[in-house]
XYZ file of C-alpha atoms in Angstrom:
648
model
C 1.214 24.555 60.126
C 2.255 28.216 60.150
C 0.810 31.042 58.149
C 2.031 34.532 57.495
C 0.112 37.415 59.011
C 0.631 39.411 55.858
C -2.917 40.415 54.973
C -1.971 41.456 51.444
C -0.363 38.100 50.705
C -3.363 36.288 52.119
C -5.743 38.338 49.955
C -3.598 37.574 46.902
C -3.562 33.866 47.736
C -7.346 33.754 48.129
C -8.071 35.601 44.869
C -5.504 34.165 42.450
C -5.289 30.886 40.559
C -2.129 29.461 39.017
C -1.738 26.990 36.184
C -0.351 23.511 36.702
C 3.208 24.223 35.610
C 3.445 27.347 37.744
C 2.269 25.398 40.791
C 4.905 22.737 40.151
C 7.552 25.442 39.826
C 6.491 26.982 43.149
C 6.536 23.554 44.844
C 10.046 22.689 43.725
C 12.055 24.898 46.137
C 10.033 23.552 49.070
C 10.540 19.945 48.023
C 14.250 20.565 47.548
C 14.397 21.838 51.144
C 12.650 18.697 52.365
C 9.359 20.328 53.360
C 6.908 17.386 53.862
C 4.225 18.670 51.493
C 2.547 15.274 51.084
C 2.170 14.825 54.826
C 0.790 18.355 55.152
C -1.696 17.670 52.366
C -2.739 14.344 53.891
C -3.318 15.898 57.298
C -5.571 18.513 55.727
C -7.570 15.880 53.833
C -8.062 13.811 56.980
C -9.023 16.920 58.970
C -11.633 18.020 56.433
C -13.053 14.512 56.045
C -13.428 14.087 59.786
C -15.064 17.511 60.043
C -17.627 16.696 57.364
C -18.577 13.468 59.113
C -18.806 15.290 62.447
C -21.135 17.848 60.861
C -23.416 14.921 60.027
C -23.188 13.652 63.649
C -21.305 10.575 62.479
C -18.377 9.323 64.570
C -15.284 8.130 62.707
C -15.550 4.640 64.174
C -19.047 4.372 62.693
C -18.068 5.758 59.285
C -17.520 3.915 56.040
C -14.935 5.690 53.870
C -13.795 4.875 50.340
C -10.608 6.209 48.774
C -10.327 6.362 44.985
C -6.558 6.236 44.597
C -4.574 6.961 41.458
C -0.983 5.962 40.837
C 0.688 9.350 41.329
C 1.352 11.798 44.129
C -2.332 12.729 44.299
C -3.054 9.112 45.165
C -0.245 9.307 47.738
C -1.891 12.321 49.383
C -5.107 10.321 49.559
C -3.445 7.169 50.918
C -1.699 8.988 53.746
C -4.898 10.869 54.587
C -6.993 7.705 54.495
C -4.436 5.956 56.720
C -4.859 8.692 59.336
C -8.625 8.199 59.284
C -8.257 4.414 59.572
C -5.963 4.868 62.564
C -8.759 6.852 64.220
C -11.158 3.924 63.822
C -12.826 4.527 60.448
C -13.477 1.634 58.092
C -11.536 2.600 54.952
C -11.373 0.831 51.597
C -8.940 2.041 48.945
C -9.911 1.385 45.335
C -6.812 1.362 43.148
C -7.806 2.795 39.769
C -4.406 2.385 38.090
C -1.623 -0.152 37.820
C 0.355 1.019 40.822
C 0.061 3.015 44.028
C 2.347 5.497 45.749
C 4.781 3.157 47.499
C 5.160 4.750 50.944
C 1.528 5.898 51.017
C 0.394 2.344 50.224
C 2.613 0.910 52.958
C 1.244 3.379 55.521
C -2.314 2.599 54.485
C -1.806 -1.154 54.834
C -0.220 -0.716 58.278
C -3.274 1.281 59.366
C -5.542 -1.678 58.575
C -7.098 -0.319 55.393
C -8.487 -2.659 52.727
C -7.519 -2.584 49.031
C -9.612 -3.330 45.937
C -7.647 -3.485 42.678
C -9.514 -2.878 39.412
C -6.874 -3.138 36.684
C -5.863 -6.711 35.741
C -2.427 -5.408 34.742
C -1.797 -3.814 38.142
C 1.445 -4.564 39.967
C 0.655 -3.739 43.587
C 2.429 -5.792 46.284
C 0.222 -8.363 47.951
C -2.755 -7.673 45.669
C -4.366 -9.837 43.004
C -3.574 -9.179 39.345
C -3.915 -10.914 36.002
C -7.596 -11.645 36.554
C -9.960 -12.118 33.639
C -11.931 -9.421 31.863
C -15.086 -10.847 33.392
C -13.683 -10.579 36.895
C -12.456 -7.042 36.114
C -16.019 -6.074 35.265
C -17.301 -7.615 38.482
C -14.646 -5.773 40.488
C -15.653 -2.494 38.865
C -19.299 -3.054 39.775
C -18.262 -3.922 43.329
C -16.221 -0.730 43.547
C -19.164 1.360 42.355
C -21.483 -0.337 44.844
C -19.071 0.083 47.773
C -18.412 3.751 46.957
C -22.109 4.515 46.451
C -22.969 3.107 49.876
C -20.092 4.826 51.695
C -20.562 7.783 53.988
C -17.612 9.590 52.451
C -15.492 9.198 49.320
C -12.010 10.666 49.002
C -11.323 11.413 45.338
C -7.556 11.108 44.764
C -7.606 9.658 41.259
C -5.904 12.350 39.182
C -5.250 15.708 40.830
C -3.396 18.079 38.496
C -1.642 15.275 36.632
C -4.196 14.629 33.879
C -5.360 16.951 31.111
C -8.486 16.351 29.083
C -11.274 13.852 29.583
C -10.869 10.842 31.837
C -10.580 7.450 30.178
C -10.745 3.832 31.221
C -11.403 2.905 34.841
C -11.365 6.495 36.221
C -13.901 7.529 33.580
C -16.168 4.588 34.403
C -16.076 5.402 38.111
C -16.655 9.111 37.516
C -19.602 8.401 35.232
C -21.177 6.075 37.790
C -20.509 8.197 40.874
C -20.587 11.698 39.379
C -21.778 13.445 36.248
C -20.927 13.279 32.571
C -19.922 16.827 31.706
C -23.030 18.471 33.144
C -23.052 21.175 35.807
C -24.398 19.894 39.166
C -28.168 20.320 39.147
C -28.912 21.479 42.666
C -30.132 24.571 44.502
C -27.629 27.417 44.904
C -26.996 27.485 48.642
C -24.901 30.002 50.600
C -21.314 28.900 51.165
C -21.825 26.096 48.641
C -23.218 24.083 51.489
C -23.848 20.425 50.801
C -27.302 18.931 50.766
C -25.920 16.395 53.245
C -26.656 13.365 51.074
C -24.210 10.478 51.311
C -21.658 9.860 50.084
C -19.961 13.136 50.859
C -17.071 13.763 48.447
C -13.681 15.196 49.382
C -11.602 16.026 46.318
C -7.841 15.951 46.808
C -6.443 19.125 45.226
C -8.935 19.082 42.313
C -12.005 17.002 41.432
C -11.098 14.212 39.023
C -12.245 14.884 35.465
C -12.392 18.685 35.458
C -10.199 20.821 33.210
C -7.583 21.888 35.738
C -6.163 24.803 33.743
C -9.216 25.867 31.724
C -12.188 25.123 33.973
C -13.940 23.004 31.342
C -15.976 19.855 31.941
C -14.697 17.668 29.103
C -16.384 14.449 30.204
C -17.229 12.425 33.324
C -16.128 14.005 36.606
C -16.908 13.682 40.306
C -18.464 16.829 41.861
C -17.044 17.466 45.309
C -18.679 18.454 48.556
C -15.348 20.007 49.525
C -12.160 20.399 47.508
C -8.997 20.516 49.600
C -6.493 22.314 47.385
C -2.792 22.628 48.118
C -0.401 25.568 47.983
C -2.524 27.768 45.738
C -5.777 27.594 43.822
C -5.756 26.120 40.344
C -7.857 27.738 37.597
C -10.563 25.072 37.907
C -11.289 26.366 41.415
C -12.399 29.754 40.068
C -13.407 29.213 36.435
C -16.874 28.069 35.401
C -18.176 25.477 35.028
C -15.532 23.448 36.899
C -15.729 25.689 39.956
C -19.345 24.573 40.461
C -18.060 21.006 40.767
C -15.523 21.940 43.437
C -18.045 22.536 46.199
C -16.605 24.409 49.143
C -12.911 25.115 48.668
C -10.458 24.687 51.543
C -6.916 25.883 50.864
C -3.715 24.604 52.485
C -1.103 27.375 52.478
C 2.285 25.764 51.806
C 4.009 29.135 51.931
C 4.578 29.509 48.186
C 6.491 32.601 47.103
C 3.725 34.222 45.064
C 4.770 37.869 45.190
C 6.376 37.966 41.737
C 4.361 35.172 40.115
C 1.727 36.056 37.527
C -1.562 34.234 38.192
C -3.409 32.574 35.336
C -6.731 33.935 36.613
C -7.498 36.784 39.034
C -10.698 36.852 41.085
C -12.201 40.292 41.575
C -12.780 41.397 45.158
C -13.839 44.652 46.766
C -10.321 46.101 46.845
C -9.914 45.371 43.132
C -13.289 46.903 42.280
C -12.674 50.025 44.357
C -9.946 51.094 41.927
C -12.643 51.610 39.282
C -14.683 54.002 41.433
C -13.592 57.590 40.834
C -14.134 59.629 43.967
C -15.547 63.122 43.370
C -12.992 65.949 43.350
C -13.570 69.278 45.059
C -13.537 71.130 41.723
C -15.645 68.607 39.789
C -18.456 69.483 37.444
C -20.883 67.104 35.788
C -18.669 66.719 32.716
C -15.512 65.872 34.646
C -17.335 63.119 36.546
C -18.037 61.253 33.303
C -20.712 61.413 30.633
C -22.242 58.192 29.297
C -23.980 58.027 25.927
C -26.686 55.396 25.454
C -28.075 53.933 22.238
C -30.276 51.358 23.931
C -33.902 50.308 23.919
C -36.138 50.244 20.864
C -39.753 50.484 19.837
C -40.155 46.822 20.742
C -38.068 46.833 23.951
C -38.187 50.367 25.384
C -37.712 49.177 28.947
C -34.023 48.450 28.310
C -33.484 52.168 27.714
C -34.864 52.934 31.166
C -32.792 50.242 32.865
C -29.504 51.236 31.224
C -30.109 54.930 31.904
C -30.998 54.431 35.559
C -28.083 52.028 36.110
C -25.577 54.355 34.469
C -26.831 57.350 36.426
C -26.599 55.475 39.730
C -23.032 54.307 39.034
C -21.224 57.520 39.952
C -21.471 59.466 36.682
C -22.070 63.147 36.083
C -24.456 62.866 33.135
C -26.290 60.386 30.961
C -27.190 61.175 27.338
C -29.800 59.106 25.532
C -30.426 58.523 21.830
C -33.428 56.458 20.810
C -37.019 56.369 19.577
C -39.580 58.789 20.963
C -41.433 56.158 22.976
C -38.227 55.138 24.738
C -37.239 58.788 25.233
C -40.497 59.508 26.996
C -40.123 56.502 29.251
C -36.538 57.420 30.125
C -37.457 61.013 30.977
C -40.425 59.851 33.018
C -38.171 57.557 35.044
C -35.185 59.933 35.165
C -35.719 63.580 34.274
C -31.963 64.098 34.792
C -31.165 62.302 31.498
C -30.255 64.536 28.557
C -31.819 63.597 25.216
C -29.767 63.896 22.039
C -26.207 63.942 20.802
C -23.270 65.526 22.593
C -19.798 64.867 23.954
C -19.442 61.593 25.888
C -16.637 59.691 27.629
C -18.180 56.281 26.891
C -20.976 54.605 24.965
C -23.390 51.796 25.796
C -25.126 50.324 22.754
C -27.419 47.439 21.862
C -29.285 46.636 25.076
C -32.937 46.095 24.156
C -32.199 46.433 20.424
C -33.356 43.539 18.224
C -30.715 41.342 16.633
C -30.556 40.685 12.914
C -33.331 38.307 11.918
C -35.644 39.344 14.748
C -39.060 40.671 13.820
C -38.797 44.318 12.798
C -34.993 44.438 13.021
C -34.567 45.640 9.441
C -36.663 48.735 10.088
C -35.225 49.533 13.519
C -33.580 52.953 13.533
C -31.462 52.054 16.549
C -29.636 49.422 14.523
C -28.833 52.037 11.881
C -27.481 54.413 14.528
C -25.394 51.655 16.118
C -23.989 50.496 12.782
C -22.951 54.064 11.946
C -21.274 54.471 15.350
C -19.444 51.151 15.191
C -17.905 52.050 11.824
C -15.745 54.487 13.781
C -14.319 51.545 15.773
C -13.328 49.401 12.781
C -9.605 48.728 12.417
C -8.378 48.212 8.854
C -4.601 48.006 9.257
C -3.924 51.551 8.063
C -1.840 53.333 10.714
C -3.276 56.795 10.097
C -6.926 55.799 10.342
C -6.330 53.220 13.088
C -4.792 55.895 15.323
C -8.107 57.742 15.154
C -9.954 54.545 16.090
C -7.783 54.023 19.164
C -8.700 57.543 20.300
C -12.430 56.770 20.296
C -14.116 56.597 23.725
C -14.725 53.124 25.179
C -17.951 51.429 24.153
C -19.997 48.604 25.666
C -21.476 46.464 22.878
C -24.412 44.485 24.205
C -27.230 42.266 22.911
C -28.570 43.501 19.564
C -25.357 45.366 18.718
C -23.180 42.250 18.804
C -24.047 41.191 15.250
C -23.014 44.680 14.043
C -19.520 44.444 15.525
C -16.794 45.132 12.925
C -14.271 42.411 12.109
C -11.445 43.997 14.121
C -11.801 46.547 16.901
C -9.526 48.039 19.578
C -9.451 46.861 23.181
C -11.610 49.706 24.482
C -14.545 47.938 22.850
C -16.195 45.720 25.486
C -18.555 43.010 24.263
C -20.959 41.585 26.854
C -22.634 38.427 25.514
C -24.351 35.717 27.496
C -23.741 32.109 26.438
C -26.343 32.066 23.648
C -25.149 35.372 22.217
C -21.543 34.183 22.403
C -22.415 31.063 20.407
C -24.095 33.152 17.701
C -21.205 35.625 17.635
C -18.542 32.937 17.318
C -20.485 31.111 14.618
C -20.667 34.343 12.608
C -17.023 35.254 13.195
C -15.776 31.785 12.309
C -17.882 31.772 9.146
C -16.404 35.117 8.140
C -12.883 33.919 8.932
C -13.444 30.763 6.863
C -14.796 32.808 3.955
C -11.810 35.167 4.110
C -9.397 32.233 4.198
C -11.117 30.579 1.229
C -11.011 33.859 -0.695
C -7.308 34.314 0.053
C -6.557 30.746 -0.998
C -8.406 31.311 -4.254
C -6.367 34.453 -4.926
C -3.102 32.717 -4.058
C -3.819 29.962 -6.568
C -3.988 32.601 -9.291
C -0.545 33.995 -8.408
C 2.409 32.205 -10.064
C 4.562 30.292 -7.619
C 8.335 30.452 -7.417
C 8.461 27.129 -9.238
C 6.697 28.750 -12.211
C 9.151 31.642 -12.564
C 12.451 30.465 -11.066
C 14.920 27.694 -12.011
C 14.463 24.557 -9.955
C 16.792 24.509 -6.947
C 17.173 22.302 -3.921
C 15.269 23.723 -0.946
C 17.267 25.056 1.996
C 15.188 22.980 4.425
C 14.251 19.295 4.232
C 10.911 18.742 2.569
C 9.597 16.543 5.367
C 9.901 19.232 8.049
C 6.511 20.267 9.442
C 5.173 23.515 8.098
C 4.881 26.441 10.474
C 1.266 26.690 9.305
C 0.305 23.133 10.218
C -2.675 22.839 12.572
C -2.849 20.398 15.440
C -6.260 18.797 15.342
C -5.959 16.684 18.443
C -3.570 14.489 20.359
C -3.405 12.022 23.174
C -1.434 12.612 26.339
C 0.878 9.921 27.687
C -1.618 9.041 30.400
C -4.283 8.351 27.793
C -6.474 11.364 28.439
C -7.632 13.261 25.390
C -5.769 16.511 24.846
C -8.770 17.973 23.047
C -11.536 18.785 25.479
C -14.931 20.356 26.010
C -16.045 22.106 22.869
C -12.434 22.534 21.785
C -11.249 20.890 18.592
C -7.813 21.645 19.954
C -6.568 23.287 23.112
C -8.090 26.684 23.754
C -10.224 26.955 20.610
C -13.950 26.179 20.512
C -15.142 23.622 18.010
C -16.813 25.138 14.989
C -17.846 23.948 11.581
C -18.014 26.249 8.615
C -21.324 27.250 7.121
C -21.175 24.178 4.929
C -20.784 21.872 7.918
C -23.472 20.496 10.198
C -21.976 21.369 13.597
C -22.590 24.772 15.165
C -21.745 26.108 18.580
C -24.673 26.220 20.980
C -25.197 27.991 24.294
C -24.508 24.674 26.021
C -21.164 24.395 24.226
C -20.209 27.830 25.504
C -21.276 26.949 29.041
C -19.126 23.805 28.898
C -15.938 25.694 27.972
C -16.525 29.417 28.485
C -12.880 30.434 28.867
C -11.949 28.999 25.475
C -14.911 30.764 23.890
C -14.096 34.110 25.519
C -10.472 33.875 24.431
C -11.463 32.927 20.915
C -13.821 35.907 20.672
C -10.999 38.198 21.780
C -8.601 36.561 19.338
C -10.980 37.059 16.423
C -12.107 40.614 17.219
C -9.528 42.284 19.474
C -12.339 43.350 21.822
C -12.294 43.038 25.575
C -14.707 40.182 26.284
C -17.091 40.037 29.240
C -18.880 36.673 29.112
C -21.842 36.815 31.484
C -22.706 33.953 33.807
C -23.018 32.903 37.433
C -19.266 33.448 37.386
C -18.501 36.118 34.791
C -15.276 35.902 32.776
C -13.419 38.963 31.463
C -10.610 38.486 28.946
C -8.197 40.837 27.220
C -4.834 40.357 25.524
C -2.898 39.520 28.678
C -5.277 38.788 31.549
C -8.229 36.723 32.658
C -10.487 37.970 35.438
C -13.514 36.353 37.023
C -16.255 37.765 39.192
C -18.579 35.521 41.156
C -20.087 38.045 43.551
C -23.662 37.687 42.327
C -26.365 35.526 43.914
C -28.387 33.211 41.697
C -31.389 35.523 42.242
C -29.752 37.871 39.694
C -30.861 35.583 36.856
C -33.806 37.813 35.980
C -34.977 39.810 32.968
C -33.167 43.113 32.482
C -30.185 42.332 34.700
C -27.890 42.340 31.666
C -29.151 45.801 30.705
C -28.273 47.012 34.197
C -24.771 45.539 33.884
C -24.208 47.248 30.539
C -25.190 50.615 31.999
C -22.948 50.125 35.014
C -19.898 49.110 32.992
C -20.424 52.043 30.643
C -20.611 54.402 33.610
C -17.386 53.076 35.110
C -15.615 53.364 31.758
C -16.662 57.021 31.498
C -14.860 57.748 34.781
C -11.503 56.207 33.923
C -8.175 57.728 33.006
C -5.179 55.604 32.082
C -4.474 54.154 35.532
C -6.809 51.182 35.045
C -7.369 49.028 31.980
C -10.617 48.465 30.132
C -10.691 44.826 31.231
C -10.103 45.747 34.869
C -12.940 48.264 34.683
C -15.303 45.746 33.083
C -14.416 43.134 35.710
C -15.003 45.695 38.463
C -18.393 46.466 36.920
C -19.354 42.795 37.009
C -18.339 42.600 40.669
C -20.267 45.759 41.596
C -23.298 44.433 39.711
C -23.185 41.236 41.758
C -22.736 43.111 45.023
C -25.760 45.288 44.287
C -27.793 42.148 43.573
C -26.618 40.602 46.845
C -27.740 43.703 48.752
C -31.073 43.821 46.938
C -31.816 40.128 47.510
C -30.325 40.029 51.030
C -28.506 36.869 50.013
C -25.203 35.414 51.216
C -25.109 32.980 48.296
C -22.602 33.801 45.560
C -21.536 32.272 42.265
C -18.040 31.881 43.679
C -17.144 31.553 47.327
C -13.777 32.666 48.699
C -11.834 29.662 50.084
C -11.247 28.982 53.737
C -7.616 28.711 54.821
C -7.115 25.478 56.716
C -5.540 26.208 60.090
C -7.252 29.561 60.471
C -10.534 30.325 62.174
C -13.243 30.239 59.531
C -15.067 33.451 58.800
C -18.588 33.729 60.164
C -21.110 33.218 57.378
C -24.745 33.934 58.016
C -25.946 31.610 55.272
C -28.910 33.780 54.357
C -30.559 32.467 51.217
C -32.320 35.753 50.434
C -35.337 36.426 48.237
C -36.307 37.105 44.604
C -35.504 40.438 42.971
C -36.086 42.256 39.699
C -33.574 44.321 37.751
C -34.881 47.606 39.171
C -34.114 46.350 42.669
C -30.475 45.947 41.643
C -30.349 49.560 40.418
C -31.704 50.814 43.727
C -28.896 48.995 45.558
C -26.015 50.324 43.422
C -25.235 53.350 45.647
C -25.064 51.152 48.743
C -22.804 48.680 46.924
C -20.479 51.527 45.922
C -20.457 52.824 49.489
C -19.498 49.390 50.803
C -16.682 49.029 48.292
C -15.085 52.430 48.784
C -15.414 52.154 52.561
């Protein structure tokens, strides 16, 4: 297996994910030239499986291996790989989860001495039983679960990229018994996504069965992997939360796809990406030319957020920080950082809302910070009038965090960055959807009062047939040919989170957002126009055209005040930017830098997302240092070192 020495291509391959159709399109020229992609994939699966067993000091001839084989090419990859392991002495049982198996892969597996267990009574697999009773089918399923549970290693080749939505039928039953039902794996965050070593070890073929391949959702039962061996290029589920947490370690087989001119579905931020957001000082710089950040953060109740945002912004390569807030917070800020300037003045960016109470919180109505924020955000409201909207687009970028989120206008320009965590995103979407429903109901009421054409014009035959679907019809769900639900996660239809109006019983929760964060981030952008930074172990950044993720942070970063630090850092980076880098790119770079500072502070090698290993290349040395607890102030102290590492 040969690989290019082109470092730029390799970096692109390791930090880009491509949707299912794009991957198929990139495969086609290779298949047309007769490149044996299935054999290459199978060899990689067998290699990884043997390596995992060797790491556990288990010889192949002593190993019990189970293959969960679907009917398509993914099952073929698994069958050829399992055959190679059987030829090396492993005891391998293939469990056929569908009605057929890949013909040549099945033949190779049988020749290698592998055993077959068929679960579907309607299966038509040569030499295997079929037409058995429902009772026997149930017994076979229980046998399959028992055999797989007691195996040393399970190769998951049920679905690959061929199924969208939740698993159904036999695959769903197996995934529920052997894996998890839509929940993120509940285990310690270890460096390198190292396995706990418990049997059975799971090798996923291309993608874990049951995850949302293109959207990263967990729509139902799925099988978390110890290692995912992915082919050609990463799919979005390898980088998007929460599915990425079910992928385990990711090993990538480079098929040599031509990726130079192909737009990825998701880009993963790395140091080179983030370095573009760091403005190096110029020889003729003054404090104003290096960027001035204005803060409306902290409050009488939460003054500490003012200190954290001010210190973070000041440490993130800016020339000046201005602060507006209550006297108690002012005094604390000046005590911590006498360099901060108190009061109004010219700024290149704003950070608002961190440490400010949300509507409904105790004392929110009387909080002067909310009044200041509301007045500022009025200048960012788009109303569809070209003259006034031009002024809005000329406003400096603003980071809208925490208590400012419920003051966000209905429509804003893209230089507005909202930074919710999952709970805040749920509240924001519930409010936005309620407002959208109210507006729609109001418009419908008005339209009923306007005479229709039928009331004022002679009756004529319509130009189009009456039974044609309306362009305004809404798809509320469908079923794919393979029987998987097209609607998934919290989505009532593809890409849109489920929501009931104020009169309904269902409301989005933080857990709903965590189950399908990409759909929620995209919906928030769709409703507001803002650039969305959805915080998490892997942070998602969405604008009109791009999706970025950053998983540089260790789990130790989940600590009070870390979001305030992030807001200050992103605001500082935005204050430095010209037009060479977009708002979303800057926000994504801020998330990456935030994570890097936390990694330095905690001395941890663990990250929310781990760069894949390229199969066939020498693996990078990883020190696997777990690290230690930190507080938000520790992260601030490490920001200069993180910047130095990135620009180096």
